[in-house]
Amino acid sequence: MQNDEKQIEERVEIRSRSLSSSSAAEEKIIDEKRGAIEETATFTSDSFDSKDADEALELVGTSRTQNFSEEYNRKLRRKLDWVIPPLCAAVYFTQFLDKNALNYASIMGFPITGQEYNLVALAFYLGFFIWEFPTVYIAQKLRLGKYLGVNVVLWGIILMLQAVPTAFGPFFLLRILLGMLESCVAPILILIISMFYKKDEQARRISWFYVMNGLTSVFGGFVAYGISFDTNSSFKPYRILYLLLGALAIMVGVAVLLWMPDSPVHAKMLTREERIAALERVRDDQVGTENRRFKRQQVWEAFADVRTWLIVLTMFLTSIPNGGLSNFSAIIVKSFGYTTRQTLILGAPGGIIGAVSTLGMGYFADKTRSRMMPIVVSIIPTLVGAAMLIGLNGSGQKGALLFATYIIGFYGSSLAIVYAYNASNTAGHTKKATINAITLATFAAGNVVGTEIFQPKDAPAYIPGKIAIMVLLSTQLIVCFLLRGINLWLNKKKRAALQAMIQEKRWSEEDIQREREKHAFLDLTRFQESVFHLHTVMIHFM
């Protein structure tokens, strides 16, 4: 194993020399030596080849050669915070606003109603589901920031085109295309956050962009309210809404193309020293950064991990309520006896509550190094709100019913924590991309189902849909505790393995740190780490 590690270090040195060499003769010698090393440099006889390592190795190597002060790292993190989270937030704000434009349009003269409205609503998630896996693997081959920016610009154009048709067919097709283009957003944002931030910083940063889900309810409601005063009967208010939101998306897409960094290795906003420091900050997390090589073994490992399917179940149980409420909440509130304009404004407090809960749960998740307990905490108010909507139905207590719709939105923060769970607990770039794709495809499938639990025949109270929300989220509580228990068990095994390894090899803390550093950017998964007897490399956030 020591020989293999030397070969990796030698290969990294060769790559670095080859990037700066100006001698043709020397380059020829280097190429010959590189080829010889790549033929033999494997960690095991059948599992992993060193040429599969992250791009980061070319910049920082397998061992830490530079140390940066805490003050330097804090300044670097602040520099990242001024660029990455705001751009992520702008993208997510635009995506959620565009996706939910249909909710506002439904009470602003939208020409599609009844079951056809349900089909138009689910068309977005159908496109999302169809394109999730292809877009994730296309993104792996390209620069993440550039791919994301192009998609945002294109969906802005698609959104503006929705101001044109009046029949079901074109709306259905455009919504499918919109879902396809927006399906890349969450996987790419999760990957970017996990590349630049340490594990105990990730949930907060993810909450900083996911908070836009709540703020869009405020912004979108007021925009729709203002547009509703337009009295031009030949140009319906919903058309103005689509044109404005589409133009906003195009502007955000251009900003992403110009300023979103693709990875620490390719971040033009950073100096070479800062790029090295950015990579060293995340070295000990053992989850790597970016690797453009598709690895089937990591795909199979993702599918074989029982926790993948518990996360899938978590996402499915949470996404069904999301699909229903995001498309029917305006109709439900209006049924309490409010006018169209009042309904548009009254969504704002719920958005603020959702935003505050998302930020709070993100902070709680990082502070406690926990992922499942914040989800549990966020679900409880939703259960209370759903129970109130059912119990008070027909009572005429408009204030209490409206309050129930506000607290029912707490569940939204749980989706942000699922994203943070994937970022913190998954090593191996292809495996992480695969799990993100599975998770987001499940999100789409759940939202498709969600649009159908609110049937036209049940309008406007939609009691069966509200009962379904209570049953689904109650089941979700059980899944959270099960997943937490599995991670506690895995962590206990890792710590026991560490102690055994220390005794067997007589390692010091410096030895352990050295081993972690060597394997940080080799794009290894949890299973591959165990092949190298490094069972303790990755402690899971619960």
C-alpha atoms as one frame of an Amber mdcrd trajectory, in Angstrom:
protein
   0.000   0.000   0.000   2.901   2.371   0.726   4.227   1.767  -2.790   0.796
   2.602  -4.221   0.658   5.849  -2.260   4.122   6.817  -3.473   2.980   6.148
  -7.010   0.040   8.505  -6.555   2.247  11.244  -5.122   4.705  10.748  -7.975
   1.895  10.903 -10.514   0.591  14.156  -9.019   4.110  15.604  -9.162   4.344
  14.552 -12.799   1.012  16.230 -13.619   2.131  19.454 -11.975   5.438  19.435
 -13.833   3.733  18.687 -17.121   1.475  21.729 -16.713   4.443  24.092 -16.410
   7.103  22.387 -18.545   8.321  24.154 -21.657  10.757  21.509 -22.844   9.440
  19.108 -25.501  12.054  16.491 -24.573  11.173  16.687 -20.906   7.443  16.414
 -21.712   8.105  13.229 -23.667   9.934  11.669 -20.710   7.142  12.753 -18.388
   4.449  11.252 -20.631   6.297   7.925 -20.788   6.705   7.844 -17.023   3.059
   8.811 -16.481   1.890   5.956 -18.665   3.994   3.458 -16.768   2.642   4.672
 -13.444  -0.988   4.699 -14.573  -0.719   1.077 -15.654   0.352  -0.034 -12.186
  -0.922   2.550  -9.704  -3.956   0.811  -8.236  -4.925   0.661  -4.607  -6.268
  -2.831  -4.881  -6.063  -5.374  -7.618  -9.639  -4.970  -8.726 -11.302  -1.945
  -7.164  -9.749   1.443  -7.721  -7.288   3.079 -10.102  -5.461   6.233  -8.995
  -6.228   8.004 -12.262  -9.830   8.215 -11.043  -8.912  10.755  -8.367 -10.401
  14.243  -8.047  -9.111  17.153 -10.090  -8.112  18.694  -6.769  -5.105  16.363
  -6.574  -3.401  18.295  -9.350  -3.461  21.376  -7.154  -2.911  20.091  -3.607
  -1.619  16.510  -3.894  -2.238  13.649  -1.488  -0.627  15.294   1.541  -1.160
  18.668   3.103   1.796  20.877   2.174   0.413  24.263   3.222  -1.269  25.290
   6.445  -3.513  28.320   6.685  -4.421  30.213   9.826  -7.940  30.309  11.219
  -8.090  34.011  10.390  -7.101  33.327   6.764  -9.765  30.631   6.479 -12.415
  32.908   7.986 -11.600  35.629   5.460 -11.718  33.074   2.652 -15.086  31.776
   3.851 -16.462  35.326   3.964 -15.229  35.881   0.419 -17.034  32.709  -0.697
 -20.152  33.721   1.232 -20.413  36.986  -0.685 -20.614  35.126  -4.003 -21.784
  31.510  -3.794 -24.811  31.604  -1.417 -26.266  34.784  -3.008 -26.054  33.272
  -6.501 -27.505  29.979  -5.237 -30.303  31.938  -3.539 -31.035  33.925  -6.711
 -31.297  30.705  -8.733 -33.521  28.999  -6.172 -35.672  32.111  -5.769 -36.186
  32.194  -9.520 -36.853  28.462  -9.776 -39.447  28.334  -7.020 -41.133  31.505
  -8.215 -41.302  30.215 -11.789 -42.500  26.779 -10.754 -45.275  28.245  -8.613
 -46.342  30.938 -11.086 -49.156  28.539 -11.961 -50.477  28.817  -8.392 -50.881
  32.586  -8.799 -52.116  32.296 -12.387 -54.897  29.947 -11.233 -56.769  32.910
  -9.715 -55.666  35.538 -12.268 -57.667  34.514 -15.336 -55.756  31.350 -16.227
 -57.775  29.627 -18.997 -57.209  26.018 -17.838 -59.392  24.639 -15.023 -60.588
  21.374 -13.455 -58.701  18.156 -14.161 -56.801  19.811 -17.012 -55.375  22.251
 -14.448 -54.206  19.253 -12.390 -52.500  17.813 -15.471 -50.783  21.112 -16.270
 -49.606  21.275 -12.647 -48.132  17.761 -12.714 -46.558  18.280 -16.171 -43.733
  20.264 -14.552 -42.843  17.351 -12.288 -43.207  14.876 -15.149 -40.522  16.759
 -17.084 -38.475  17.052 -13.906 -38.644  13.281 -13.384 -37.856  12.384 -17.005
 -34.752  14.550 -17.205 -33.313  14.279 -13.668 -30.869  11.429 -14.282 -29.684
  12.646 -17.711 -29.116  16.207 -16.483 -27.109  15.088 -13.445 -24.712  13.022
 -15.563 -24.446  15.705 -18.254 -23.542  18.173 -15.494 -20.801  15.809 -14.269
 -19.090  16.068 -17.663 -19.320  19.875 -17.881 -18.490  22.927 -15.801 -21.255
  23.104 -13.207 -21.708  26.874 -13.078 -21.864  27.253 -16.854 -24.292  24.363
 -17.307 -26.537  25.771 -14.590 -26.490  29.283 -16.100 -27.495  28.045 -19.553
 -30.415  26.103 -18.082 -31.657  29.149 -16.158 -31.605  31.336 -19.277 -33.466
  28.697 -21.289 -36.199  28.205 -18.707 -36.681  31.963 -18.551 -37.463  31.870
 -22.269 -39.844  28.924 -21.767 -41.616  30.782 -18.969 -42.168  33.851 -21.126
 -43.620  31.641 -23.861 -46.355  30.552 -21.425 -47.921  33.990 -21.897 -48.827
  33.001 -25.480 -51.134  29.917 -25.558 -54.702  29.604 -24.340 -55.247  25.837
 -24.849 -54.319  22.860 -22.679 -51.836  21.187 -25.084 -49.231  23.981 -25.396
 -49.359  24.698 -21.646 -48.801  21.013 -20.886 -45.786  20.831 -23.223 -44.218
  24.062 -21.971 -44.580  22.931 -18.362 -42.804  19.661 -19.197 -39.933  21.601
 -20.768 -39.814  23.923 -17.758 -39.521  20.935 -15.415 -36.735  19.405 -17.516
 -34.678  22.592 -17.448 -35.188  23.207 -13.728 -34.323  19.623 -12.716 -30.598
  20.420 -12.625 -30.865  23.121  -9.966 -30.839  21.333  -6.607 -28.215  18.661
  -7.529 -25.816  21.301  -8.852 -26.307  23.670  -5.918 -25.769  20.809  -3.452
 -22.546  19.799  -5.214 -21.239  23.365  -5.288 -21.960  23.879  -1.582 -20.298
  20.555  -0.687 -17.179  21.493  -2.722 -16.575  24.840  -1.010 -17.864  24.327
   2.539 -17.090  21.994   5.421 -19.715  19.554   6.654 -20.690  21.641   9.659
 -21.147  24.695   7.421 -23.259  23.085   4.716 -26.761  22.923   6.234 -26.734
  26.654   6.958 -25.576  27.509   3.434 -28.184  25.226   1.918 -30.817  26.841
   4.134 -29.644  30.253   2.858 -30.775  29.359  -0.652 -33.685  27.119   0.306
 -35.128  29.999   2.347 -36.117  31.476  -1.008 -39.043  29.049  -1.083 -40.656
  31.099   1.661 -39.598  34.494   0.369 -41.030  33.784  -3.073 -44.447  33.498
  -1.450 -44.015  37.048  -0.216 -42.533  38.493  -3.409 -44.723  36.543  -5.807
 -47.883  37.335  -3.893 -47.245  41.086  -3.963 -46.243  41.041  -7.641 -49.396
  39.111  -8.517 -51.423  41.508  -6.350 -50.075  44.514  -8.234 -50.689  42.906
 -11.619 -54.270  42.061 -10.620 -55.165  45.754 -10.855 -54.532  45.738 -14.603
 -57.889  46.226 -16.306 -56.843  45.399 -19.869 -59.292  42.627 -20.730 -57.439
  41.701 -23.934 -54.230  40.872 -22.094 -54.939  38.769 -18.998 -52.952  39.490
 -15.784 -51.430  35.980 -15.699 -49.684  36.751 -19.015 -47.960  39.801 -17.533
 -46.868  37.611 -14.615 -45.238  35.049 -16.923 -43.422  37.728 -18.937 -42.013
  39.426 -15.832 -40.879  36.221 -14.147 -39.331  34.899 -17.357 -37.307  38.092
 -17.814 -36.114  37.834 -14.197 -34.952  34.254 -14.778 -32.936  35.277 -17.842
 -31.142  37.998 -15.846 -30.311  35.543 -13.057 -29.031  33.014 -15.608 -26.648
  35.592 -17.086 -25.358  36.428 -13.575 -24.689  32.731 -12.920 -22.798  32.389
 -16.212 -20.609  35.339 -15.290 -19.874  34.751 -11.600 -20.764  31.258 -10.334
 -17.543  29.259  -9.714 -17.550  25.721 -11.106 -15.320  24.207  -8.389 -12.461
  25.270  -6.088  -9.966  24.194  -8.759 -11.551  26.411 -11.433 -12.764  29.329
  -9.280 -11.602  32.458 -11.134 -12.753  34.594  -8.210  -9.947  33.079  -6.101
  -6.186  33.409  -6.346  -4.127  30.234  -6.686  -3.301  30.374  -2.977  -6.981
  30.816  -2.098  -7.943  27.851  -4.301  -5.442  25.700  -2.419  -6.783  26.983
   0.904 -10.372  26.275  -0.191  -9.436  22.661  -0.920  -7.464  22.238   2.309
 -10.484  23.505   4.272 -12.584  20.546   3.116  -9.828  17.899   2.987 -10.679
  16.360   6.366 -14.355  15.896   5.458 -13.329  13.018   3.149 -16.067  13.650
   0.567 -13.883  15.013  -2.246 -14.728  17.779  -4.704 -15.168  17.255  -8.439
 -14.512  14.297 -10.727 -15.754  14.167 -14.318 -15.250  10.432 -14.764 -18.448
   8.379 -14.536 -17.918   5.346 -12.273 -20.408   2.488 -12.498 -19.176   0.952
  -9.258 -20.250   4.046  -7.347 -23.681   3.913  -9.007 -24.169   0.319  -7.851
 -22.997   1.220  -4.371 -25.541   4.043  -4.226 -28.338   1.634  -5.143 -27.076
  -1.015  -2.695 -26.971   1.321   0.309 -30.125   0.899   2.411 -29.827   4.521
   3.551 -30.291   5.667  -0.035 -33.754   4.146  -0.048 -34.630   5.585   3.346
 -33.711   9.029   2.001 -35.809   8.261  -1.084 -38.736   7.363   1.173 -38.141
  10.525   3.202 -38.235  12.654   0.079 -41.315  10.890  -1.294 -43.311  11.262
   1.919 -42.434  14.969   2.120 -42.830  15.802  -1.581 -46.422  14.610  -1.881
 -47.678  17.357   0.486 -45.438  19.822  -1.356 -46.997  18.964  -4.719 -50.470
  19.527  -3.401 -49.939  22.628  -1.298 -47.706  24.497  -3.753 -50.387  24.309
  -6.448 -53.601  24.491  -4.409 -52.814  26.683  -1.394 -54.220  29.819  -3.052
 -57.465  28.014  -3.884 -57.725  26.701  -0.298 -57.188  30.154   1.261 -59.694
  31.757  -1.107 -62.265  29.141  -0.039 -62.216  30.605   3.497 -64.141  33.580
   2.106 -61.373  35.943   0.983 -61.302  37.805  -2.320 -58.715  37.090  -5.029
 -56.617  40.131  -4.108 -56.814  39.367  -0.392 -55.722  35.800  -1.091 -52.633
  36.973  -2.974 -51.542  39.195  -0.077 -52.417  36.734   2.692 -49.824  34.250
   1.457 -47.005  36.574   2.572 -46.976  35.768   6.335 -46.838  32.048   5.576
 -43.818  32.679   3.366 -42.068  34.584   6.133 -42.773  31.785   8.639 -41.421
  29.243   6.156 -38.273  31.317   5.595 -37.583  31.727   9.314 -38.132  28.012
   9.972 -35.746  27.072   7.145 -32.967  29.297   8.499 -33.593  28.061  12.034
 -33.501  24.386  11.057 -30.336  24.939   9.003 -28.595  26.520  11.997 -29.897
  23.775  14.307 -28.659  21.057  11.931 -25.089  22.409  11.753 -24.885  23.348
  15.424 -25.921  19.873  16.596 -24.271  18.027  13.664 -27.670  16.414  13.221
 -29.872  15.973  10.170 -32.855  13.834  11.166 -33.905  15.643  14.356 -34.384
  19.005  12.567 -36.674  17.206  10.112 -38.712  15.810  13.019 -38.999  19.257
  14.595 -40.123  20.824  11.301 -42.842  18.233  10.672 -44.676  18.634  13.995
 -46.191  22.116  13.271 -47.316  20.861   9.871 -49.214  18.005  11.486 -50.882
  20.486  13.845 -51.819  22.767  10.943 -53.280  19.932   8.878 -55.317  18.753
  11.870 -56.700  22.265  12.354 -57.698  22.554   8.681 -59.596  19.283   8.940
 -61.165  19.892  12.361 -62.199  23.494  11.680 -63.476  22.910   8.149 -66.792
  24.709   7.656 -66.548  26.441  11.058 -66.254  29.907   9.546 -63.261  30.693
  11.791 -61.285  32.407   9.049 -58.462  33.569  11.324 -57.769  30.123  12.783
 -57.950  28.478   9.373 -55.554  31.042   7.936 -53.119  30.478  10.829 -53.269
  26.748  10.104 -52.198  27.349   6.503 -49.238  29.358   7.813 -47.851  26.745
  10.195 -48.485  23.904   7.750 -45.593  25.336   5.711 -43.016  24.369   8.350
 -42.482  21.024   6.593 -40.674  22.828   3.750 -37.495  23.227   5.782 -37.207
  19.437   5.984 -36.466  19.299   2.248 -33.456  21.586   2.772 -32.157  19.260
   5.486 -32.462  16.265   3.143 -30.237  18.131   0.678 -27.756  18.820   3.497
 -27.838  15.148   4.508 -26.813  14.087   0.999 -24.041  16.696   0.869 -22.574
  15.738   4.258 -22.932  11.970   4.268 -22.027  10.888   0.742 -18.468  10.405
  -0.531 -17.555   9.715  -4.165 -18.559  12.198  -6.874 -20.515   9.748  -9.046
 -22.213   8.268  -5.987 -23.166  11.713  -4.720 -24.482  12.692  -8.151 -26.454
   9.441  -8.332 -28.020   9.844  -4.893 -28.878  13.467  -5.671 -30.510  12.317
  -8.918 -32.497   9.569  -7.182 -33.556  12.012  -4.458 -34.679  14.710  -6.884
 -36.399  12.220  -9.204 -38.316  11.063  -6.129 -39.100  14.703  -5.349 -40.664
  14.983  -8.810 -42.592  11.722  -8.460 -43.905  12.774  -5.056 -45.051  16.121
  -6.408 -46.863  14.388  -9.286 -48.740  12.276  -6.769 -49.314  15.384  -4.649
 -51.160  17.204  -7.402 -53.564  14.263  -7.627 -54.439  13.973  -3.932 -56.267
  17.307  -4.345 -59.038  16.236  -6.695 -61.533  18.691  -8.273 -64.446  16.739
  -6.777 -63.066  17.493  -3.282 -62.756  21.262  -3.865 -62.567  23.644  -2.182
 -61.934  21.978   1.217 -59.870  19.043  -0.168 -60.361  17.061   3.072 -58.953
  13.754   1.656 -55.795  15.589   0.584 -55.329  17.111   4.036 -55.824  13.699
   5.697 -53.223  12.241   3.315 -50.732  14.915   4.414 -51.184  13.924   8.074
 -50.720  10.207   7.349 -47.659  10.735   5.133 -45.814  13.046   7.508 -46.605
  10.877  10.536 -44.975   7.978   8.685 -42.039  10.267   7.918 -41.324  10.643
  11.646 -40.739   6.883  11.903 -38.395   6.902   8.897 -36.334   9.729  10.429
 -35.739   7.824  13.656 -34.853   4.658  11.721 -32.283   6.469   9.557 -30.826
   8.210  12.595 -30.471   4.847  14.334 -28.604   3.339  11.369 -26.139   6.228
  11.291 -25.569   5.994  15.046 -24.790   2.305  14.600 -22.399   2.978  11.695
 -20.582   5.664  13.641 -20.202   3.331  16.614 -18.601   0.733  14.322 -16.262
   3.337  12.838 -15.058   4.525  16.221 -14.474   0.935  17.353 -12.518   0.241
  14.162 -10.412   3.335  14.779  -9.444   2.189  18.236  -8.538  -1.265  16.921
  -6.456   0.290  14.154  -4.612   2.564  16.587  -3.702  -0.405  18.764  -2.725
  -2.653  15.857  -0.608  -0.110  13.977   0.408   1.943  17.012  -0.692   5.083
  15.222  -0.529   8.535  16.727  -3.019  11.318  16.016  -0.570  12.608  13.400
  -0.576   9.215  11.676  -4.372   9.162  11.532  -4.470  12.693  10.150  -1.889
  11.791   7.516  -3.980   8.834   6.333  -7.080  11.001   6.094  -5.221  13.602
   4.080  -3.905  11.016   1.622  -7.358   9.696   0.803  -9.318  12.973   0.861
  -9.290  13.648  -2.887  -9.134  10.123  -4.297 -12.896  10.097  -4.980 -13.470
   7.094  -2.735 -16.837   6.034  -1.381 -17.510   4.666   2.096 -17.158   1.094
   0.809 -13.895   1.841  -0.972 -12.526   3.506   2.144 -13.233   0.326   4.072
 -11.186  -1.620   1.520  -8.225   0.446   2.717  -9.055  -0.261   6.362 -10.000
   3.380   6.870 -13.365   2.654   8.461 -13.239   5.835  10.508 -12.575   8.273
   7.708 -16.157   9.467   7.489 -18.350   9.996  10.548 -21.954  10.430   9.405
 -24.169  13.325  10.412 -27.292  11.806  11.932
